């Protein structure tokens, strides 16, 4: 073990707590405020310290900016619009792994509904306004205007535990972003369009899409960025055993 890891003292614990506590899913970014490559490399260099079972490090990262980002946005938005026009075409686009359960039960379905309707309510989208819902959902596929889009893949040969490892890697990126004044939005919404995304980013046939992420500078004045989801209290999910 690196002796500096053992002896390092976190001089400002409050900053660590603030970085975690201020992370949220940003849904409005400054399109015209770029993120330097050096900053992105710093985030990834920190995130690579994430734990993984037997140090397998299953993550593979693709960074999209400029023309590559815009071209992917155009391709996926076109497919998303095609599905909206003809729902039967959804069968052409399948997620490779089940992110959500096949059957929803309480309390998870209740939290999901609260999340969706609270967000739509904030945006002034009423139940049944399908065009507005479609447009808002498509904001995912525009990276919410963030100048940087990240795509994360891993080899299909890896097991389910690697997805747990991946979650820790993603969280480290999002928390590290706060130290640069940046915000993020992790997005499983991209997963259904893997057959478009993987060839676009040059992924090999052995890779599967884990998720995408938007990265950039948040627009503080946008109402959507005032939406912060509630969390269960500690006593709601913890049992103390003596």
PDB file of C-alpha atoms in Angstrom:
ATOM      1  CA  UNK A   1       0.000   0.000   0.000  1.00  0.00           C
ATOM      2  CA  UNK A   2       1.187   3.489  -0.826  1.00  0.00           C
ATOM      3  CA  UNK A   3       2.270   5.013   2.523  1.00  0.00           C
ATOM      4  CA  UNK A   4       0.819   8.378   1.545  1.00  0.00           C
ATOM      5  CA  UNK A   5      -2.631   6.809   1.321  1.00  0.00           C
ATOM      6  CA  UNK A   6      -2.334   5.564   4.873  1.00  0.00           C
ATOM      7  CA  UNK A   7      -0.956   8.768   6.347  1.00  0.00           C
ATOM      8  CA  UNK A   8      -2.926  11.333   4.351  1.00  0.00           C
ATOM      9  CA  UNK A   9      -5.051  13.557   6.569  1.00  0.00           C
ATOM     10  CA  UNK A  10      -8.130  15.163   5.053  1.00  0.00           C
ATOM     11  CA  UNK A  11      -7.490  18.727   6.130  1.00  0.00           C
ATOM     12  CA  UNK A  12     -10.969  19.994   5.310  1.00  0.00           C
ATOM     13  CA  UNK A  13     -13.573  17.295   5.951  1.00  0.00           C
ATOM     14  CA  UNK A  14     -16.352  19.822   5.378  1.00  0.00           C
ATOM     15  CA  UNK A  15     -15.307  20.217   1.748  1.00  0.00           C
ATOM     16  CA  UNK A  16     -15.591  16.466   1.214  1.00  0.00           C
ATOM     17  CA  UNK A  17     -19.065  16.497   2.747  1.00  0.00           C
ATOM     18  CA  UNK A  18     -20.044  19.531   0.666  1.00  0.00           C
ATOM     19  CA  UNK A  19     -18.867  17.879  -2.542  1.00  0.00           C
ATOM     20  CA  UNK A  20     -21.038  14.839  -1.846  1.00  0.00           C
ATOM     21  CA  UNK A  21     -23.997  16.828  -0.547  1.00  0.00           C
ATOM     22  CA  UNK A  22     -24.017  19.317  -3.444  1.00  0.00           C
ATOM     23  CA  UNK A  23     -23.995  16.661  -6.149  1.00  0.00           C
ATOM     24  CA  UNK A  24     -27.301  16.512  -7.989  1.00  0.00           C
ATOM     25  CA  UNK A  25     -28.558  15.584 -11.446  1.00  0.00           C
ATOM     26  CA  UNK A  26     -28.048  18.819 -13.346  1.00  0.00           C
ATOM     27  CA  UNK A  27     -30.482  19.268 -16.246  1.00  0.00           C
ATOM     28  CA  UNK A  28     -29.398  22.628 -17.672  1.00  0.00           C
ATOM     29  CA  UNK A  29     -25.792  23.424 -18.601  1.00  0.00           C
ATOM     30  CA  UNK A  30     -23.994  26.335 -20.236  1.00  0.00           C
ATOM     31  CA  UNK A  31     -23.426  25.079 -23.783  1.00  0.00           C
ATOM     32  CA  UNK A  32     -20.873  27.802 -24.458  1.00  0.00           C
ATOM     33  CA  UNK A  33     -18.694  27.212 -21.380  1.00  0.00           C
ATOM     34  CA  UNK A  34     -16.211  24.483 -22.313  1.00  0.00           C
ATOM     35  CA  UNK A  35     -14.466  22.125 -19.927  1.00  0.00           C
ATOM     36  CA  UNK A  36     -10.725  21.839 -20.449  1.00  0.00           C
ATOM     37  CA  UNK A  37      -9.313  18.436 -21.326  1.00  0.00           C
ATOM     38  CA  UNK A  38      -6.905  18.802 -18.381  1.00  0.00           C
ATOM     39  CA  UNK A  39      -9.860  19.054 -15.990  1.00  0.00           C
ATOM     40  CA  UNK A  40     -11.522  15.967 -17.420  1.00  0.00           C
ATOM     41  CA  UNK A  41      -8.255  14.059 -17.159  1.00  0.00           C
ATOM     42  CA  UNK A  42      -7.954  15.105 -13.499  1.00  0.00           C
ATOM     43  CA  UNK A  43     -11.451  13.809 -12.749  1.00  0.00           C
ATOM     44  CA  UNK A  44     -10.720  10.481 -14.404  1.00  0.00           C
ATOM     45  CA  UNK A  45      -7.353  10.214 -12.666  1.00  0.00           C
ATOM     46  CA  UNK A  46      -9.098  10.562  -9.308  1.00  0.00           C
ATOM     47  CA  UNK A  47     -11.953   8.237 -10.252  1.00  0.00           C
ATOM     48  CA  UNK A  48      -9.548   5.455 -11.243  1.00  0.00           C
ATOM     49  CA  UNK A  49      -8.777   5.044  -7.532  1.00  0.00           C
ATOM     50  CA  UNK A  50     -12.257   3.537  -7.171  1.00  0.00           C
ATOM     51  CA  UNK A  51     -12.351   0.055  -5.661  1.00  0.00           C
ATOM     52  CA  UNK A  52     -13.171  -2.938  -7.827  1.00  0.00           C
ATOM     53  CA  UNK A  53     -13.319  -6.643  -7.101  1.00  0.00           C
ATOM     54  CA  UNK A  54      -9.775  -8.101  -7.271  1.00  0.00           C
ATOM     55  CA  UNK A  55      -8.752  -4.801  -8.910  1.00  0.00           C
ATOM     56  CA  UNK A  56     -10.405  -5.694 -12.215  1.00  0.00           C
ATOM     57  CA  UNK A  57     -11.082  -2.002 -13.040  1.00  0.00           C
ATOM     58  CA  UNK A  58     -13.854  -2.790 -15.555  1.00  0.00           C
ATOM     59  CA  UNK A  59     -14.443   0.777 -16.742  1.00  0.00           C
ATOM     60  CA  UNK A  60     -13.890   2.131 -20.227  1.00  0.00           C
ATOM     61  CA  UNK A  61     -14.600   5.807 -20.871  1.00  0.00           C
ATOM     62  CA  UNK A  62     -15.360   7.689 -24.093  1.00  0.00           C
ATOM     63  CA  UNK A  63     -15.313  11.506 -23.966  1.00  0.00           C
ATOM     64  CA  UNK A  64     -17.421  13.324 -26.555  1.00  0.00           C
ATOM     65  CA  UNK A  65     -16.952  17.008 -27.314  1.00  0.00           C
ATOM     66  CA  UNK A  66     -17.503  19.232 -30.324  1.00  0.00           C
ATOM     67  CA  UNK A  67     -18.448  17.528 -33.580  1.00  0.00           C
ATOM     68  CA  UNK A  68     -18.453  13.981 -32.154  1.00  0.00           C
ATOM     69  CA  UNK A  69     -20.838  15.042 -29.399  1.00  0.00           C
ATOM     70  CA  UNK A  70     -23.154  16.914 -31.766  1.00  0.00           C
ATOM     71  CA  UNK A  71     -23.272  14.092 -34.296  1.00  0.00           C
ATOM     72  CA  UNK A  72     -24.297  11.581 -31.643  1.00  0.00           C
ATOM     73  CA  UNK A  73     -26.977  13.951 -30.361  1.00  0.00           C
ATOM     74  CA  UNK A  74     -28.423  14.223 -33.884  1.00  0.00           C
ATOM     75  CA  UNK A  75     -28.441  10.453 -34.421  1.00  0.00           C
ATOM     76  CA  UNK A  76     -30.081   9.538 -31.121  1.00  0.00           C
ATOM     77  CA  UNK A  77     -32.606  12.386 -31.185  1.00  0.00           C
ATOM     78  CA  UNK A  78     -33.686  11.258 -34.659  1.00  0.00           C
ATOM     79  CA  UNK A  79     -34.218   7.710 -33.368  1.00  0.00           C
ATOM     80  CA  UNK A  80     -36.074   9.031 -30.314  1.00  0.00           C
ATOM     81  CA  UNK A  81     -38.383  11.066 -32.551  1.00  0.00           C
ATOM     82  CA  UNK A  82     -38.969   8.050 -34.796  1.00  0.00           C
ATOM     83  CA  UNK A  83     -40.102   5.985 -31.794  1.00  0.00           C
ATOM     84  CA  UNK A  84     -42.446   8.781 -30.705  1.00  0.00           C
ATOM     85  CA  UNK A  85     -43.997   8.843 -34.176  1.00  0.00           C
ATOM     86  CA  UNK A  86     -44.246   5.041 -34.320  1.00  0.00           C
ATOM     87  CA  UNK A  87     -44.066   3.349 -30.862  1.00  0.00           C
ATOM     88  CA  UNK A  88     -43.655  -0.077 -32.516  1.00  0.00           C
ATOM     89  CA  UNK A  89     -40.115   0.958 -33.427  1.00  0.00           C
ATOM     90  CA  UNK A  90     -39.152   0.821 -29.744  1.00  0.00           C
ATOM     91  CA  UNK A  91     -38.596  -2.902 -30.284  1.00  0.00           C
ATOM     92  CA  UNK A  92     -35.536  -1.999 -32.367  1.00  0.00           C
ATOM     93  CA  UNK A  93     -33.841  -0.458 -29.345  1.00  0.00           C
ATOM     94  CA  UNK A  94     -33.235  -2.582 -26.273  1.00  0.00           C
ATOM     95  CA  UNK A  95     -31.129  -2.114 -23.178  1.00  0.00           C
ATOM     96  CA  UNK A  96     -28.514  -4.793 -22.738  1.00  0.00           C
ATOM     97  CA  UNK A  97     -29.077  -5.171 -19.022  1.00  0.00           C
ATOM     98  CA  UNK A  98     -32.087  -4.518 -16.786  1.00  0.00           C
ATOM     99  CA  UNK A  99     -31.506  -1.199 -15.109  1.00  0.00           C
ATOM    100  CA  UNK A 100     -35.042  -1.106 -13.706  1.00  0.00           C
ATOM    101  CA  UNK A 101     -37.165  -3.976 -12.357  1.00  0.00           C
ATOM    102  CA  UNK A 102     -39.600  -5.802 -14.602  1.00  0.00           C
ATOM    103  CA  UNK A 103     -42.313  -5.348 -11.982  1.00  0.00           C
ATOM    104  CA  UNK A 104     -42.478  -2.225  -9.857  1.00  0.00           C
ATOM    105  CA  UNK A 105     -43.533  -2.470  -6.202  1.00  0.00           C
ATOM    106  CA  UNK A 106     -43.737  -0.032  -3.293  1.00  0.00           C
ATOM    107  CA  UNK A 107     -41.881   1.920  -2.067  1.00  0.00           C
ATOM    108  CA  UNK A 108     -39.843   2.126  -5.275  1.00  0.00           C
ATOM    109  CA  UNK A 109     -42.714   2.852  -7.654  1.00  0.00           C
ATOM    110  CA  UNK A 110     -43.941   5.560  -5.266  1.00  0.00           C
ATOM    111  CA  UNK A 111     -40.559   7.291  -5.252  1.00  0.00           C
ATOM    112  CA  UNK A 112     -40.337   6.999  -9.027  1.00  0.00           C
ATOM    113  CA  UNK A 113     -43.754   8.587  -9.523  1.00  0.00           C
ATOM    114  CA  UNK A 114     -43.003  11.361  -7.047  1.00  0.00           C
ATOM    115  CA  UNK A 115     -39.759  12.075  -8.843  1.00  0.00           C
ATOM    116  CA  UNK A 116     -41.362  12.231 -12.283  1.00  0.00           C
ATOM    117  CA  UNK A 117     -44.382  14.311 -11.418  1.00  0.00           C
ATOM    118  CA  UNK A 118     -42.428  16.684  -9.195  1.00  0.00           C
ATOM    119  CA  UNK A 119     -40.031  17.389 -12.060  1.00  0.00           C
ATOM    120  CA  UNK A 120     -42.796  17.819 -14.618  1.00  0.00           C
ATOM    121  CA  UNK A 121     -44.748  19.991 -12.210  1.00  0.00           C
ATOM    122  CA  UNK A 122     -41.767  22.294 -11.770  1.00  0.00           C
ATOM    123  CA  UNK A 123     -41.482  22.569 -15.553  1.00  0.00           C
ATOM    124  CA  UNK A 124     -45.198  23.239 -15.983  1.00  0.00           C
ATOM    125  CA  UNK A 125     -45.861  19.977 -17.811  1.00  0.00           C
ATOM    126  CA  UNK A 126     -49.288  18.577 -16.983  1.00  0.00           C
ATOM    127  CA  UNK A 127     -50.344  14.939 -17.113  1.00  0.00           C
ATOM    128  CA  UNK A 128     -51.248  13.998 -20.673  1.00  0.00           C
ATOM    129  CA  UNK A 129     -49.091  16.646 -22.360  1.00  0.00           C
ATOM    130  CA  UNK A 130     -47.215  14.042 -24.338  1.00  0.00           C
ATOM    131  CA  UNK A 131     -45.439  16.406 -26.729  1.00  0.00           C
ATOM    132  CA  UNK A 132     -43.951  18.365 -23.842  1.00  0.00           C
ATOM    133  CA  UNK A 133     -42.986  15.168 -22.033  1.00  0.00           C
ATOM    134  CA  UNK A 134     -41.279  13.886 -25.159  1.00  0.00           C
ATOM    135  CA  UNK A 135     -39.371  17.137 -25.591  1.00  0.00           C
ATOM    136  CA  UNK A 136     -38.232  17.115 -21.976  1.00  0.00           C
ATOM    137  CA  UNK A 137     -37.183  13.478 -22.171  1.00  0.00           C
ATOM    138  CA  UNK A 138     -35.205  14.275 -25.294  1.00  0.00           C
ATOM    139  CA  UNK A 139     -33.160  16.782 -23.298  1.00  0.00           C
ATOM    140  CA  UNK A 140     -31.325  13.679 -22.054  1.00  0.00           C
ATOM    141  CA  UNK A 141     -30.163  12.975 -25.590  1.00  0.00           C
ATOM    142  CA  UNK A 142     -28.884  16.523 -25.944  1.00  0.00           C
ATOM    143  CA  UNK A 143     -26.755  16.096 -22.811  1.00  0.00           C
ATOM    144  CA  UNK A 144     -28.918  18.875 -21.332  1.00  0.00           C
ATOM    145  CA  UNK A 145     -26.697  21.193 -23.452  1.00  0.00           C
ATOM    146  CA  UNK A 146     -23.546  20.192 -21.544  1.00  0.00           C
ATOM    147  CA  UNK A 147     -20.440  20.617 -23.719  1.00  0.00           C
ATOM    148  CA  UNK A 148     -19.066  17.255 -22.581  1.00  0.00           C
ATOM    149  CA  UNK A 149     -20.756  13.901 -22.915  1.00  0.00           C
ATOM    150  CA  UNK A 150     -19.260  10.780 -21.365  1.00  0.00           C
ATOM    151  CA  UNK A 151     -20.099   7.235 -22.376  1.00  0.00           C
ATOM    152  CA  UNK A 152     -19.148   4.330 -20.149  1.00  0.00           C
ATOM    153  CA  UNK A 153     -18.780   0.755 -21.304  1.00  0.00           C
ATOM    154  CA  UNK A 154     -17.458  -2.530 -19.995  1.00  0.00           C
ATOM    155  CA  UNK A 155     -16.722  -5.914 -21.496  1.00  0.00           C
ATOM    156  CA  UNK A 156     -19.716  -8.228 -21.612  1.00  0.00           C
ATOM    157  CA  UNK A 157     -17.631 -11.044 -20.164  1.00  0.00           C
ATOM    158  CA  UNK A 158     -17.614  -9.287 -16.783  1.00  0.00           C
ATOM    159  CA  UNK A 159     -20.110 -10.277 -14.088  1.00  0.00           C
ATOM    160  CA  UNK A 160     -22.876  -8.421 -12.308  1.00  0.00           C
ATOM    161  CA  UNK A 161     -20.489  -7.352  -9.559  1.00  0.00           C
ATOM    162  CA  UNK A 162     -18.619  -5.172 -12.042  1.00  0.00           C
ATOM    163  CA  UNK A 163     -21.701  -2.974 -12.294  1.00  0.00           C
ATOM    164  CA  UNK A 164     -21.380  -2.340  -8.555  1.00  0.00           C
ATOM    165  CA  UNK A 165     -17.726  -1.441  -9.091  1.00  0.00           C
ATOM    166  CA  UNK A 166     -18.796   0.860 -11.897  1.00  0.00           C
ATOM    167  CA  UNK A 167     -21.201   2.708  -9.639  1.00  0.00           C
ATOM    168  CA  UNK A 168     -18.346   3.641  -7.320  1.00  0.00           C
ATOM    169  CA  UNK A 169     -16.285   4.820 -10.293  1.00  0.00           C
ATOM    170  CA  UNK A 170     -19.135   7.008 -11.546  1.00  0.00           C
ATOM    171  CA  UNK A 171     -19.736   8.478  -8.103  1.00  0.00           C
ATOM    172  CA  UNK A 172     -16.074   9.423  -7.834  1.00  0.00           C
ATOM    173  CA  UNK A 173     -16.274  11.307 -11.120  1.00  0.00           C
ATOM    174  CA  UNK A 174     -19.367  13.182  -9.982  1.00  0.00           C
ATOM    175  CA  UNK A 175     -17.950  14.104  -6.577  1.00  0.00           C
ATOM    176  CA  UNK A 176     -14.573  15.067  -8.050  1.00  0.00           C
ATOM    177  CA  UNK A 177     -16.366  17.322 -10.549  1.00  0.00           C
ATOM    178  CA  UNK A 178     -17.607  19.451  -7.669  1.00  0.00           C
ATOM    179  CA  UNK A 179     -14.015  20.290  -6.728  1.00  0.00           C
ATOM    180  CA  UNK A 180     -13.716  21.974 -10.149  1.00  0.00           C
ATOM    181  CA  UNK A 181     -17.008  23.837  -9.859  1.00  0.00           C
ATOM    182  CA  UNK A 182     -18.569  21.451 -12.361  1.00  0.00           C
ATOM    183  CA  UNK A 183     -21.826  19.530 -12.272  1.00  0.00           C
ATOM    184  CA  UNK A 184     -22.949  16.262 -13.798  1.00  0.00           C
ATOM    185  CA  UNK A 185     -25.978  14.197 -14.671  1.00  0.00           C
ATOM    186  CA  UNK A 186     -25.645  10.399 -14.802  1.00  0.00           C
ATOM    187  CA  UNK A 187     -27.960   9.042 -17.488  1.00  0.00           C
ATOM    188  CA  UNK A 188     -29.223   5.524 -18.012  1.00  0.00           C
ATOM    189  CA  UNK A 189     -31.578   7.000 -20.620  1.00  0.00           C
ATOM    190  CA  UNK A 190     -28.929   6.433 -23.301  1.00  0.00           C
ATOM    191  CA  UNK A 191     -28.800   2.676 -22.738  1.00  0.00           C
ATOM    192  CA  UNK A 192     -31.610   1.799 -25.099  1.00  0.00           C
ATOM    193  CA  UNK A 193     -29.747   3.400 -27.991  1.00  0.00           C
ATOM    194  CA  UNK A 194     -26.561   1.370 -27.561  1.00  0.00           C
ATOM    195  CA  UNK A 195     -26.676   0.071 -31.140  1.00  0.00           C
ATOM    196  CA  UNK A 196     -26.277   3.673 -32.325  1.00  0.00           C
ATOM    197  CA  UNK A 197     -23.857   4.799 -29.633  1.00  0.00           C
ATOM    198  CA  UNK A 198     -21.335   1.950 -29.581  1.00  0.00           C
ATOM    199  CA  UNK A 199     -20.380   2.173 -33.284  1.00  0.00           C
ATOM    200  CA  UNK A 200     -20.290   5.964 -33.035  1.00  0.00           C
ATOM    201  CA  UNK A 201     -17.752   5.964 -30.212  1.00  0.00           C
ATOM    202  CA  UNK A 202     -15.698   3.166 -31.738  1.00  0.00           C
ATOM    203  CA  UNK A 203     -16.394   0.594 -29.026  1.00  0.00           C
ATOM    204  CA  UNK A 204     -15.510  -3.008 -29.790  1.00  0.00           C
ATOM    205  CA  UNK A 205     -18.071  -5.759 -30.297  1.00  0.00           C
ATOM    206  CA  UNK A 206     -17.171  -7.138 -26.855  1.00  0.00           C
ATOM    207  CA  UNK A 207     -18.339  -4.003 -25.023  1.00  0.00           C
ATOM    208  CA  UNK A 208     -21.734  -3.085 -23.637  1.00  0.00           C
ATOM    209  CA  UNK A 209     -23.006   0.357 -22.728  1.00  0.00           C
ATOM    210  CA  UNK A 210     -23.288   0.961 -18.974  1.00  0.00           C
ATOM    211  CA  UNK A 211     -24.611   4.533 -19.056  1.00  0.00           C
ATOM    212  CA  UNK A 212     -23.867   8.078 -20.190  1.00  0.00           C
ATOM    213  CA  UNK A 213     -23.148  11.269 -18.280  1.00  0.00           C
ATOM    214  CA  UNK A 214     -23.397  15.002 -18.926  1.00  0.00           C
ATOM    215  CA  UNK A 215     -20.585  17.214 -17.612  1.00  0.00           C
ATOM    216  CA  UNK A 216     -20.269  20.968 -17.553  1.00  0.00           C
ATOM    217  CA  UNK A 217     -21.128  24.231 -15.816  1.00  0.00           C
ATOM    218  CA  UNK A 218     -24.654  24.419 -14.389  1.00  0.00           C
ATOM    219  CA  UNK A 219     -26.983  27.293 -15.238  1.00  0.00           C
ATOM    220  CA  UNK A 220     -27.921  28.349 -11.719  1.00  0.00           C
ATOM    221  CA  UNK A 221     -30.897  30.454 -12.792  1.00  0.00           C
ATOM    222  CA  UNK A 222     -32.701  27.613 -14.601  1.00  0.00           C
ATOM    223  CA  UNK A 223     -35.720  26.436 -12.573  1.00  0.00           C
ATOM    224  CA  UNK A 224     -35.009  22.789 -13.449  1.00  0.00           C
ATOM    225  CA  UNK A 225     -31.756  23.014 -11.502  1.00  0.00           C
ATOM    226  CA  UNK A 226     -33.668  23.863  -8.359  1.00  0.00           C
ATOM    227  CA  UNK A 227     -35.131  20.350  -8.452  1.00  0.00           C
ATOM    228  CA  UNK A 228     -33.440  18.223  -5.830  1.00  0.00           C
ATOM    229  CA  UNK A 229     -34.903  14.853  -4.995  1.00  0.00           C
ATOM    230  CA  UNK A 230     -35.681  13.936  -1.381  1.00  0.00           C
ATOM    231  CA  UNK A 231     -33.834  11.193   0.453  1.00  0.00           C
ATOM    232  CA  UNK A 232     -34.983   8.705   3.036  1.00  0.00           C
ATOM    233  CA  UNK A 233     -33.750   9.419   6.576  1.00  0.00           C
ATOM    234  CA  UNK A 234     -30.991   7.182   7.896  1.00  0.00           C
ATOM    235  CA  UNK A 235     -33.402   5.405  10.221  1.00  0.00           C
ATOM    236  CA  UNK A 236     -35.532   4.497   7.206  1.00  0.00           C
ATOM    237  CA  UNK A 237     -32.914   2.189   5.699  1.00  0.00           C
ATOM    238  CA  UNK A 238     -30.640   1.265   8.623  1.00  0.00           C
ATOM    239  CA  UNK A 239     -30.895  -1.446  11.282  1.00  0.00           C
ATOM    240  CA  UNK A 240     -28.481  -1.388  14.197  1.00  0.00           C
ATOM    241  CA  UNK A 241     -27.436  -4.801  15.509  1.00  0.00           C
ATOM    242  CA  UNK A 242     -25.787  -5.021  18.935  1.00  0.00           C
TER     243      UNK A 242
END
